[in-house]
Tab-separated table of C-alpha atoms in Angstrom:
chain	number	residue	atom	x	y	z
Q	1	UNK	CA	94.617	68.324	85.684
Q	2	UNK	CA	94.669	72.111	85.435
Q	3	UNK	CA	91.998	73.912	86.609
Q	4	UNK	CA	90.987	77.614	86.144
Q	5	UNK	CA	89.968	79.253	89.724
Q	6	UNK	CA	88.248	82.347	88.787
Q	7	UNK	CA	87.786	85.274	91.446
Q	8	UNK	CA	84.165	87.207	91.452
Q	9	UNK	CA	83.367	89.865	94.412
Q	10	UNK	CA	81.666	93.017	94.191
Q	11	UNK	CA	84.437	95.501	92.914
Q	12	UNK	CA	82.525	98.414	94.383
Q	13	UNK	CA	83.588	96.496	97.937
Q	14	UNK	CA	86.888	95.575	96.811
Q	15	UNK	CA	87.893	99.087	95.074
Q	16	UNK	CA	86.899	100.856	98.525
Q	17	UNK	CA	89.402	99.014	100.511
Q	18	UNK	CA	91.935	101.356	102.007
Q	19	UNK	CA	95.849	100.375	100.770
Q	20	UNK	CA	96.562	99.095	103.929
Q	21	UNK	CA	93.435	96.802	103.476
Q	22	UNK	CA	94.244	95.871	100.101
Q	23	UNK	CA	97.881	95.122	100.468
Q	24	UNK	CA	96.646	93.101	103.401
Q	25	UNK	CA	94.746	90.790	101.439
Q	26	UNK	CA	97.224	90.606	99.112
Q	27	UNK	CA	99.669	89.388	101.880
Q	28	UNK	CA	97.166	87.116	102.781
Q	29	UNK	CA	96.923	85.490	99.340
Q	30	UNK	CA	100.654	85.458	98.420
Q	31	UNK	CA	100.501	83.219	102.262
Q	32	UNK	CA	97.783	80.785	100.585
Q	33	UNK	CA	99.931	80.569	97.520
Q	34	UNK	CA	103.412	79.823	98.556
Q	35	UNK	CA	102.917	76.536	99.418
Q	36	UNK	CA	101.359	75.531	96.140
Q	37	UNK	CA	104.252	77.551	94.288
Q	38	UNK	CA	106.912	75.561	96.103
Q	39	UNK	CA	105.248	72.141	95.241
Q	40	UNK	CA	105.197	73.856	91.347
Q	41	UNK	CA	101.688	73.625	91.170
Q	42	UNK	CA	100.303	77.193	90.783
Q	43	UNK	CA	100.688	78.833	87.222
Q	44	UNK	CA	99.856	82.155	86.644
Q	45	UNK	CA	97.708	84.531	88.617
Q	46	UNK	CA	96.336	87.612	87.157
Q	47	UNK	CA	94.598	90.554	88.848
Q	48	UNK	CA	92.048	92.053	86.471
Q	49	UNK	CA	91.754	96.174	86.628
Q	50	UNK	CA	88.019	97.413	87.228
Q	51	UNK	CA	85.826	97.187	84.460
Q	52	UNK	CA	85.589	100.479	84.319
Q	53	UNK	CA	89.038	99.841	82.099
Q	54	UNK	CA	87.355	97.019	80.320
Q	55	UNK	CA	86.461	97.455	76.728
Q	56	UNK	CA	84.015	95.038	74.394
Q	57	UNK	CA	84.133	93.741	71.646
Q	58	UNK	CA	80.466	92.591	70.705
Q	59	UNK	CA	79.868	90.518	67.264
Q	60	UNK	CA	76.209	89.881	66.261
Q	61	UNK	CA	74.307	89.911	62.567
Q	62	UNK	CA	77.669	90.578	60.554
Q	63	UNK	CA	78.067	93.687	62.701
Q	64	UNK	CA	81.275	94.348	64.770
Q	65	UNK	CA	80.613	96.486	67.633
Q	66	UNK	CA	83.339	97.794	70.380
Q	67	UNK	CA	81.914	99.570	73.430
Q	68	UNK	CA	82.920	100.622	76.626
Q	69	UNK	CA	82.978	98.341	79.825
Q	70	UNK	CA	82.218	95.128	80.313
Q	71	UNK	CA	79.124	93.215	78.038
Q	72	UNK	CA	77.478	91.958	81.488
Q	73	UNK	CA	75.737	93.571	83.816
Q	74	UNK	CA	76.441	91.619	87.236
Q	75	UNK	CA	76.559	92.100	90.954
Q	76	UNK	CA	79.661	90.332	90.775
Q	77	UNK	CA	82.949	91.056	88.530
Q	78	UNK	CA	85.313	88.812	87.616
Q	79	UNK	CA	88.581	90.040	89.413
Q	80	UNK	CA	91.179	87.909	88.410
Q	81	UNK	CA	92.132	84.143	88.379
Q	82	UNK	CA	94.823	81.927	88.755
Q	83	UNK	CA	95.907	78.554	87.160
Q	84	UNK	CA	96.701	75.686	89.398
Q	85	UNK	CA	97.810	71.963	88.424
Q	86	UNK	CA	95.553	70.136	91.031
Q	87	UNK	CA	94.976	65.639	91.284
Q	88	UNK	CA	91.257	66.278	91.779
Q	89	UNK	CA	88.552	68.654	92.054
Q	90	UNK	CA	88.893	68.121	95.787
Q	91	UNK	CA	92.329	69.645	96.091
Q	92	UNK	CA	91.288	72.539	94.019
Q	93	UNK	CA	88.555	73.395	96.379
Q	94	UNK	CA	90.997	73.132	99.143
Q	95	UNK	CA	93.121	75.819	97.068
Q	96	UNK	CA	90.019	78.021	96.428
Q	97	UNK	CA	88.775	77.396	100.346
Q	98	UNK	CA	92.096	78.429	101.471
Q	99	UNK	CA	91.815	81.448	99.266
Q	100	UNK	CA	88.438	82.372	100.486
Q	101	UNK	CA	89.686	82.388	104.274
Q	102	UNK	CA	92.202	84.974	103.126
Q	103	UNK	CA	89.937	86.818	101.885
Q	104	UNK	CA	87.641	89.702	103.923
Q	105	UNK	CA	84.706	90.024	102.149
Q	106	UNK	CA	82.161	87.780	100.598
Q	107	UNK	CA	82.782	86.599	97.003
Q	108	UNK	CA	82.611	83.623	94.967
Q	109	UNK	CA	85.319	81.157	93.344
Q	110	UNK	CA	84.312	79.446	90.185
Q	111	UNK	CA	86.279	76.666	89.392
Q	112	UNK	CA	86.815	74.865	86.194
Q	113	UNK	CA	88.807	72.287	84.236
Q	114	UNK	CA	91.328	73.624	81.543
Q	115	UNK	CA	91.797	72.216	77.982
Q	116	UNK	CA	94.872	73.266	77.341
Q	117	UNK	CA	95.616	75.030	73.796
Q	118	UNK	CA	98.974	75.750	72.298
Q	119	UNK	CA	99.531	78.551	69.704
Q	120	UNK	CA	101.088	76.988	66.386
Q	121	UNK	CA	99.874	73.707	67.272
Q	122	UNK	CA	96.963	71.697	66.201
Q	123	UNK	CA	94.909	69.302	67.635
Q	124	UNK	CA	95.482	65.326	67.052
């Protein structure tokens, strides 16, 4: 089953690390991944910029409105996810355990099943 692992910290934590820290981390995560590249199980992995880049676009009453930032107003952003063909829920939080270890501050790993849509093609 494919699951969506999706990354939430506090970005004004994350954004502070020096580049030594960050490329760290990201050392440390490209370590938790390899093994579940080479048994072609991870998909892709995206790293989300702040939301200070983030723009919305809000729909309500007939009325299109695009603003600024994110819609949300959280103590946690949503940083990035990855995609990861996992047999059970178990080995999925294994993945995002694994991830968490590499990890040096406190966040959060939401985890969810994928339905899988392809453009062009409908539904049965």
């Amino acid at each position: 089953m494919l699951y969506a692992v999706l990354c939430y910290n506090d970005e004004s934590v994350t954004s502070a690390w020096s580049k030594e820290e960050d490329d760290k981390v990201m050392r440390d995560l490209t370590a938790v991944q390899r093994k579940y590249v080479e048994a072609g199980k991870l998909g892709p992995v995206a790293r989300l910029l702040p939301t200070t880049a983030a723009t919305t676009l809000r729909h309500a009453t007939g009325e299109t409105i695009v603003i600024d930032g994110p819609f949300a107003e959280t103590k946690e952003q949503l940083l990035g996810f990855y995609l990861i063909d996992c047999g059970s829920l178990d080995e999925v939080l294994d993945f995002a355990r694994e991830l968490s270890s590499a990890n040096p501050s406190s966040g959060s790993y939401e985890i969810r099943p994928l339905a899988l849509f392809k453009p062009g093609e409908l539904p049965s």
